[in-house]
Structures are given as C-alpha cells and as structure tokens.
Short mmCIF file of C-alpha atoms and ligand atoms in Angstrom, two decimals:
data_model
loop_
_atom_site.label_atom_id
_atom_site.label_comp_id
_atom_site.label_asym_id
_atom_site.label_seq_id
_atom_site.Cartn_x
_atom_site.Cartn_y
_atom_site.Cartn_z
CA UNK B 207 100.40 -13.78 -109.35
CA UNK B 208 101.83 -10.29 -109.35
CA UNK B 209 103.59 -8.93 -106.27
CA UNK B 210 100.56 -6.73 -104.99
CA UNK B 211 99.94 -8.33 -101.65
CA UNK B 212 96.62 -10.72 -102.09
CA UNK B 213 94.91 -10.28 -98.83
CA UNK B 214 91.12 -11.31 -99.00
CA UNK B 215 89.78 -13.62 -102.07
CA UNK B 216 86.74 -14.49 -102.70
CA UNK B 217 85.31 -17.91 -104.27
CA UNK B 218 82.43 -18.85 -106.10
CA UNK B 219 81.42 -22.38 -105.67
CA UNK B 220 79.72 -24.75 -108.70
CA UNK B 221 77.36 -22.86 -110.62
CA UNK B 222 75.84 -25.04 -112.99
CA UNK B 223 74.48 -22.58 -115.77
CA UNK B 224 72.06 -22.04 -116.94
CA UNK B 225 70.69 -23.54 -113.84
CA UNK B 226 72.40 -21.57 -110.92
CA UNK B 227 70.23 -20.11 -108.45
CA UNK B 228 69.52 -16.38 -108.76
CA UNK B 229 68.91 -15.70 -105.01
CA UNK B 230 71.76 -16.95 -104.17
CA UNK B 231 74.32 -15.67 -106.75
CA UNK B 232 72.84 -11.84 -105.92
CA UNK B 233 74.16 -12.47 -102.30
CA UNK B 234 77.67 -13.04 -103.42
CA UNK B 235 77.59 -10.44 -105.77
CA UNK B 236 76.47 -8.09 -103.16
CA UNK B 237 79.46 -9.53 -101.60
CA UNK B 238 81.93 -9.10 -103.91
CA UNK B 239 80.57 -5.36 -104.16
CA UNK B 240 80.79 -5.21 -99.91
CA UNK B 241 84.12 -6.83 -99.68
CA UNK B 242 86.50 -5.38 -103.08
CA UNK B 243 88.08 -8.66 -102.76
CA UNK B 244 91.30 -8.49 -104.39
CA UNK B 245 90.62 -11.71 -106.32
CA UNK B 246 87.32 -13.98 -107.08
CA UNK B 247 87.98 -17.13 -108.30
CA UNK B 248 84.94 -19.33 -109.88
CA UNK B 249 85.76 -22.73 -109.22
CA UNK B 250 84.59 -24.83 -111.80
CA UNK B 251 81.55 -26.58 -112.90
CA UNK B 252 80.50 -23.38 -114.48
CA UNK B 253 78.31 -25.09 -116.95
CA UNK B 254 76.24 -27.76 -116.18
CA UNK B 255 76.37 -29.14 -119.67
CA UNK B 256 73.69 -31.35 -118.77
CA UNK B 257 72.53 -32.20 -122.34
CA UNK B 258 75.84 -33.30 -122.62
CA UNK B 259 75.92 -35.19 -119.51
CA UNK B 260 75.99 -39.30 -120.27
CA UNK B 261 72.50 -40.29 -118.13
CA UNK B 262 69.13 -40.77 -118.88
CA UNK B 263 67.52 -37.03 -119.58
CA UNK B 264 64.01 -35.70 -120.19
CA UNK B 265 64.80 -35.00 -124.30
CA UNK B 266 61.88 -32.42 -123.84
CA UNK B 267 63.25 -30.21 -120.65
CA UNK B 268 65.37 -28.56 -122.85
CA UNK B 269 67.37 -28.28 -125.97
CA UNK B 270 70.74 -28.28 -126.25
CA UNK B 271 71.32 -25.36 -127.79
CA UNK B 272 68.76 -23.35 -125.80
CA UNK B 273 70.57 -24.72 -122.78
CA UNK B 274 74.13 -23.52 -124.34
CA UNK B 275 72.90 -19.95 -125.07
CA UNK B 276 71.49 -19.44 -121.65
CA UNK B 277 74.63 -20.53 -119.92
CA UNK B 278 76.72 -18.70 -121.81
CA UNK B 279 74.76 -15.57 -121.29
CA UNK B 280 74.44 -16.08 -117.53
CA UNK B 281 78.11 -16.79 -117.05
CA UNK B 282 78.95 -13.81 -118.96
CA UNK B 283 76.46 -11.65 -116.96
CA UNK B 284 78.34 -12.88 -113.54
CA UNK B 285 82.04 -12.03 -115.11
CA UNK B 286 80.70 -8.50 -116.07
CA UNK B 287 78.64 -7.84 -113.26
CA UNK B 288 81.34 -8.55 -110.64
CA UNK B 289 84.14 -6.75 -112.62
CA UNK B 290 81.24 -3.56 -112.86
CA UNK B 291 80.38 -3.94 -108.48
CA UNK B 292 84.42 -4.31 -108.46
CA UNK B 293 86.91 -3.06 -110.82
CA UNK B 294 90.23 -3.84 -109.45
CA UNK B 295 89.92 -7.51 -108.11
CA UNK B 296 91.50 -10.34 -110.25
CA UNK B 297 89.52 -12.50 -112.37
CA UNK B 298 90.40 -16.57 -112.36
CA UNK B 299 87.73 -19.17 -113.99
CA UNK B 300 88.59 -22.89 -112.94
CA UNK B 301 86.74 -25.87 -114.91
CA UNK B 302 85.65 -28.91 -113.22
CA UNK B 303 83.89 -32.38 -114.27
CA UNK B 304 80.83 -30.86 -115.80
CA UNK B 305 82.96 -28.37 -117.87
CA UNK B 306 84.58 -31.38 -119.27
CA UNK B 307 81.12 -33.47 -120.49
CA UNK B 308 81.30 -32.05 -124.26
CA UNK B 309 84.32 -33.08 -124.67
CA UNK B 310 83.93 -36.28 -123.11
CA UNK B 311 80.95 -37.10 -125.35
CA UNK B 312 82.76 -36.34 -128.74
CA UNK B 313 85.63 -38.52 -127.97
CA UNK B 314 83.30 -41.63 -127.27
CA UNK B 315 81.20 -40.79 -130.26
CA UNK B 316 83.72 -39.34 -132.42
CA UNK B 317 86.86 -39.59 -131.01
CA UNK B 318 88.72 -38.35 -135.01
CA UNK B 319 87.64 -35.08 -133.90
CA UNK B 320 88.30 -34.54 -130.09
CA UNK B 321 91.35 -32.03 -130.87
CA UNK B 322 88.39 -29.93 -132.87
CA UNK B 323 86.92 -29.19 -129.78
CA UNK B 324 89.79 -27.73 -128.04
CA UNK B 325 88.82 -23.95 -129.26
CA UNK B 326 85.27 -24.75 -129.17
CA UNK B 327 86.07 -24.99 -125.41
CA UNK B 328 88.44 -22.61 -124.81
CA UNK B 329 85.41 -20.00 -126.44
CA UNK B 330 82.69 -21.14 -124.39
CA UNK B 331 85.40 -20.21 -120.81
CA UNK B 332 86.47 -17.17 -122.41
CA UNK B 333 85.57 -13.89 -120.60
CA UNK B 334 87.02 -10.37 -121.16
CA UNK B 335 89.61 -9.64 -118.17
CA UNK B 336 89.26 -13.27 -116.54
CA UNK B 337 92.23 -15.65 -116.73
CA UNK B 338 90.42 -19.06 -117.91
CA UNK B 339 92.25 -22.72 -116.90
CA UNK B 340 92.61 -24.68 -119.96
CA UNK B 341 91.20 -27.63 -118.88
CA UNK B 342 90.29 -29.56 -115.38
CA UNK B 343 93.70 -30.32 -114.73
CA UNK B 344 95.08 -27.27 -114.69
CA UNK B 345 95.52 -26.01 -111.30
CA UNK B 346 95.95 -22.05 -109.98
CA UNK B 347 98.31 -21.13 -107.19
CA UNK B 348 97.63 -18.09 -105.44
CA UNK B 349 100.16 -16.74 -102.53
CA UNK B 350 100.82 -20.95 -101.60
CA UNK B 351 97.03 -21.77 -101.80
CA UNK B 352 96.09 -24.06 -104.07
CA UNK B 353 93.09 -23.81 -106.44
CA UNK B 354 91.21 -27.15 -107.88
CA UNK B 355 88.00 -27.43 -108.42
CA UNK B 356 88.21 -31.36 -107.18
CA UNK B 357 87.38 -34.36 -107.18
CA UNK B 358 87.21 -36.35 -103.79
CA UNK B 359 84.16 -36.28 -101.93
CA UNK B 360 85.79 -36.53 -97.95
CA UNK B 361 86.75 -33.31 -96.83
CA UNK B 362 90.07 -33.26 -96.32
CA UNK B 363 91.52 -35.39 -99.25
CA UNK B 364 92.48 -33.12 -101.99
CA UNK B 365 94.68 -31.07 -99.26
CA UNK B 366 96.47 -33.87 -98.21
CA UNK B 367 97.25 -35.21 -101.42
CA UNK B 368 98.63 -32.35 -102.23
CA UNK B 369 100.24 -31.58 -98.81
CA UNK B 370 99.05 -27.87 -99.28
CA UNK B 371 96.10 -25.74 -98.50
CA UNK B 372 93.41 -26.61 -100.89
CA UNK B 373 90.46 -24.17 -101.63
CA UNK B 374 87.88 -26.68 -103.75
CA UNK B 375 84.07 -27.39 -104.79
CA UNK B 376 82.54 -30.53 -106.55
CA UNK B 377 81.04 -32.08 -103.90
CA UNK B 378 78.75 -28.88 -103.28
CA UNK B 379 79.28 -29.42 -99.42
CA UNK B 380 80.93 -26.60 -97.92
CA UNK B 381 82.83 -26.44 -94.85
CA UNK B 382 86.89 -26.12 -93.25
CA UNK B 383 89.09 -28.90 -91.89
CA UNK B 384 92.54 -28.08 -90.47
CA UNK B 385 95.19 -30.26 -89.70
CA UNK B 386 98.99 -30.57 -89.06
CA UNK B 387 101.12 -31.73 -91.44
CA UNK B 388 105.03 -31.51 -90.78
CA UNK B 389 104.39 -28.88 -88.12
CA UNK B 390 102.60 -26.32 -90.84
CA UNK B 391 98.80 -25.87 -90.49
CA UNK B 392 97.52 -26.74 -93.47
CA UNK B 393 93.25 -26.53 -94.30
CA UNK B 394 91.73 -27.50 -97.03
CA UNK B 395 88.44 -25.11 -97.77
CA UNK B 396 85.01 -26.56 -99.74
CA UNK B 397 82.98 -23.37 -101.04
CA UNK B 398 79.79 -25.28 -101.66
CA UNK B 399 77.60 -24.51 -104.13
CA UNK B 400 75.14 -21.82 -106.09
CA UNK B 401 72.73 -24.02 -108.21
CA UNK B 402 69.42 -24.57 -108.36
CA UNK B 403 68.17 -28.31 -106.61
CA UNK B 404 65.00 -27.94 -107.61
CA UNK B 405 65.41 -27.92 -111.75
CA UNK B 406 65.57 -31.20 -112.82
CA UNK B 407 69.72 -31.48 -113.54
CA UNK B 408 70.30 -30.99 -110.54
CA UNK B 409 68.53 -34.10 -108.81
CA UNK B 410 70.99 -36.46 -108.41
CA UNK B 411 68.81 -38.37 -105.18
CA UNK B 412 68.06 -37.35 -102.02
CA UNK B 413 70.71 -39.44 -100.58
CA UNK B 414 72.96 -37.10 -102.03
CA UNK B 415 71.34 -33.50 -101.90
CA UNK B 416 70.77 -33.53 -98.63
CA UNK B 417 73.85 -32.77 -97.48
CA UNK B 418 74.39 -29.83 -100.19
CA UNK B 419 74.79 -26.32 -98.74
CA UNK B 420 74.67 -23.06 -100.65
CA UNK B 421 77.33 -20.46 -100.09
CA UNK B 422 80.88 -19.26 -100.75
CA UNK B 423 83.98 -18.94 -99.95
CA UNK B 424 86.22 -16.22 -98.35
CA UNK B 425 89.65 -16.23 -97.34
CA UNK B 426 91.12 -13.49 -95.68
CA UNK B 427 95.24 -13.10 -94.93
CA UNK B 428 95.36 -11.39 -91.34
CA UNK B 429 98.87 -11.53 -89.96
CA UNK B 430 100.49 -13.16 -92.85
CA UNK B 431 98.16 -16.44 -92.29
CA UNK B 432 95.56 -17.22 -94.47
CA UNK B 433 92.06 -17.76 -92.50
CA UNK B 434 89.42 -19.43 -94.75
CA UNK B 435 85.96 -19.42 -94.16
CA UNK B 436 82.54 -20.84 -95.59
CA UNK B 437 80.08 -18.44 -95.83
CA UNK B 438 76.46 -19.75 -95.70
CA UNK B 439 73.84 -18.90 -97.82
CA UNK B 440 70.06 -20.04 -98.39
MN1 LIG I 74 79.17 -29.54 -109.33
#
C-alpha cells in the first residue's frame, strides 16, 4: 500500500451473488457513504457459483448462465456504487472457496483445459479501479493486517497460524478474539456475511445457519493501534 496513512477500512463479508441480500448490502453502502473509509475490501466468496458448486441442485432454480449474468451485474453494481457514495477509498476484491468452484469443476471434468480458464476468471473479478487477487491464495497486507478470506471455521485459527492479525469471512460468523502472542496483541476479525439464507443456495442445514450473522467489518487505527470491530446487521 502507498504511504498515505490507512486509518479506518472497511470490509465486506461473503456475498454470494447473485444471491446477496439487498437489505443488508444498502446498510453497508450507506456505510461506506457515512464513514469515507479509506479502503473497502470485499473478502471473497463474491460469487456463489452455485451451478458450479459439486452437490445435488434443483436443475430448474436456475440456469447457469442466468445465474452468471446476474452476479456479474450485481457485483459490478456494488464496485460502482461504493466508488460513486466514495471516491477516494481504495478498492481490494479477495476470492474465496466459492470463487474457486468453476475452476474446480473443469479440472475434474476436463482437466486439458484448466489453464483456459485462468482469463475466464480473472474477467469475471475484474472491476474498473479495484485491485482483484488472482486466486484464493493470494493474500493482501494492509499496514501489518492481514487479508484472507479463510478457511478454518474456529475463530481464532487463521490468526494464529499466521501469527498476525487476521481480518477473514467463510464461515459467515462474525465476531473478534484477541490474544497475546510474544507480548504483541494480536486479533483476528470475522466480518460475517451479506447473503440471502432464505434462497435455496444458501441452505446448507440448520445446524449450520443458525449461527450465521449478517454484518461487516470496520477497523479503525486510533493511536497507531488498529481496533477492529463487527458491525451487526439484520
Ligand atoms: Mn461463504
């Protein structure tokens, strides 16, 4: 990142278009229009790619390509919209699990062509003035914060892994954990989630969406420390 001092960033949490819920997403766009964050990360799991997706599916809930043109439309709506509420804060697009289904699929049904699909991809997370990961490995580092989009369900895990601050999603339960490591307080911040649990993709049993919770994330640097925060939504 450039040398302008970062000092509040707002995250997005999985999204899931074309199925991300409108109510919600407003709120952090009203947000992002309140705030001026200096950054807004989206942290993966942008698409829900669910007719890519390898379980059982209702062939008749949607079409693939309807679902593809919808998604695409709705992320590009959120890019614009928050770069229109907020010119000056930093774009950053993450991809996580579900970003990574189409490709998944090709290379167990056709693996020849897997290294087709890399600009195929690389289209589909391509927005004007946002700085898109190449894959769900790739990792952003903002002012000693790490970015992932994640994939450990314990709160907790990814940070100490990594031995750094985390700011994640995946597990579309949002909350903070600190802890001490080496005398450094380190936290590792879950943003939750923006999707829709009542559209059929997104019912993955009870035992599971329960414990979901809709909102973002905000972290704001007062004092030189980072203080991160999970802002609920519903
Ligand atoms: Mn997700």
């Amino acid at each position: 990142m450039s040398k302008k001092q970062i000092s509040k960033i707002l995250v997005l949490g999985d999204f899931h278009a074309p199925f991300q819920l409108k109510n919600a997403v407003n709120k952090f766009l009203l947000a992002v229009k309140r705030e001026q964050p200096d950054v807004v990360v989206q942290i993966g799991d942008l698409y829900d790619n669910w007719s890519t997706s390898r379980y059982t599916k209702n062939p008749n809930y949607t079409t693939p390509e309807a679902e593809m043109i919808q998604a695409r439309k709705d992320a590009e709506r959120l890019w614009s919209t928050i770069q229109r509420v907020s010119p000056k804060t930093k774009c950053f697009q993450l991809l996580g699990n579900h970003d990574d289904r189409i490709k998944k699929r090709v290379a167990e049904k056709l693996p020849e062509i897997t290294h087709m699909m890399d600009k195929t991809i690389k289209d589909l997370y391509a927005f004007d003035n946002v700085v898109s990961m190449g894959s769900e490995r790739d990792e952003l580092e903002i002012d000693d914060l790490k970015f992932i989009h994640g994939h450990l369900s314990k709160l907790g895990d990814h940070s100490k892994k990594a031995m750094k601050s985390v700011v994640c999603g995946h597990s579309h339960v949002g909350g903070v954990v600190f802890y001490k490591y080496d005398d450094k307080l380190l936290f590792e911040l879950n943003v939750g989630f923006v999707a829709d649990e009542t559209k059929l993709p997104l019912q993955y049993g009870l035992s599971k969406t329960k414990a979901w919770t809709l909102g973002y994330g905000k972290l704001t640097k007062i004092n030189g420390i980072w203080n991160p925060q999970f802002v609920p939504l519903r």
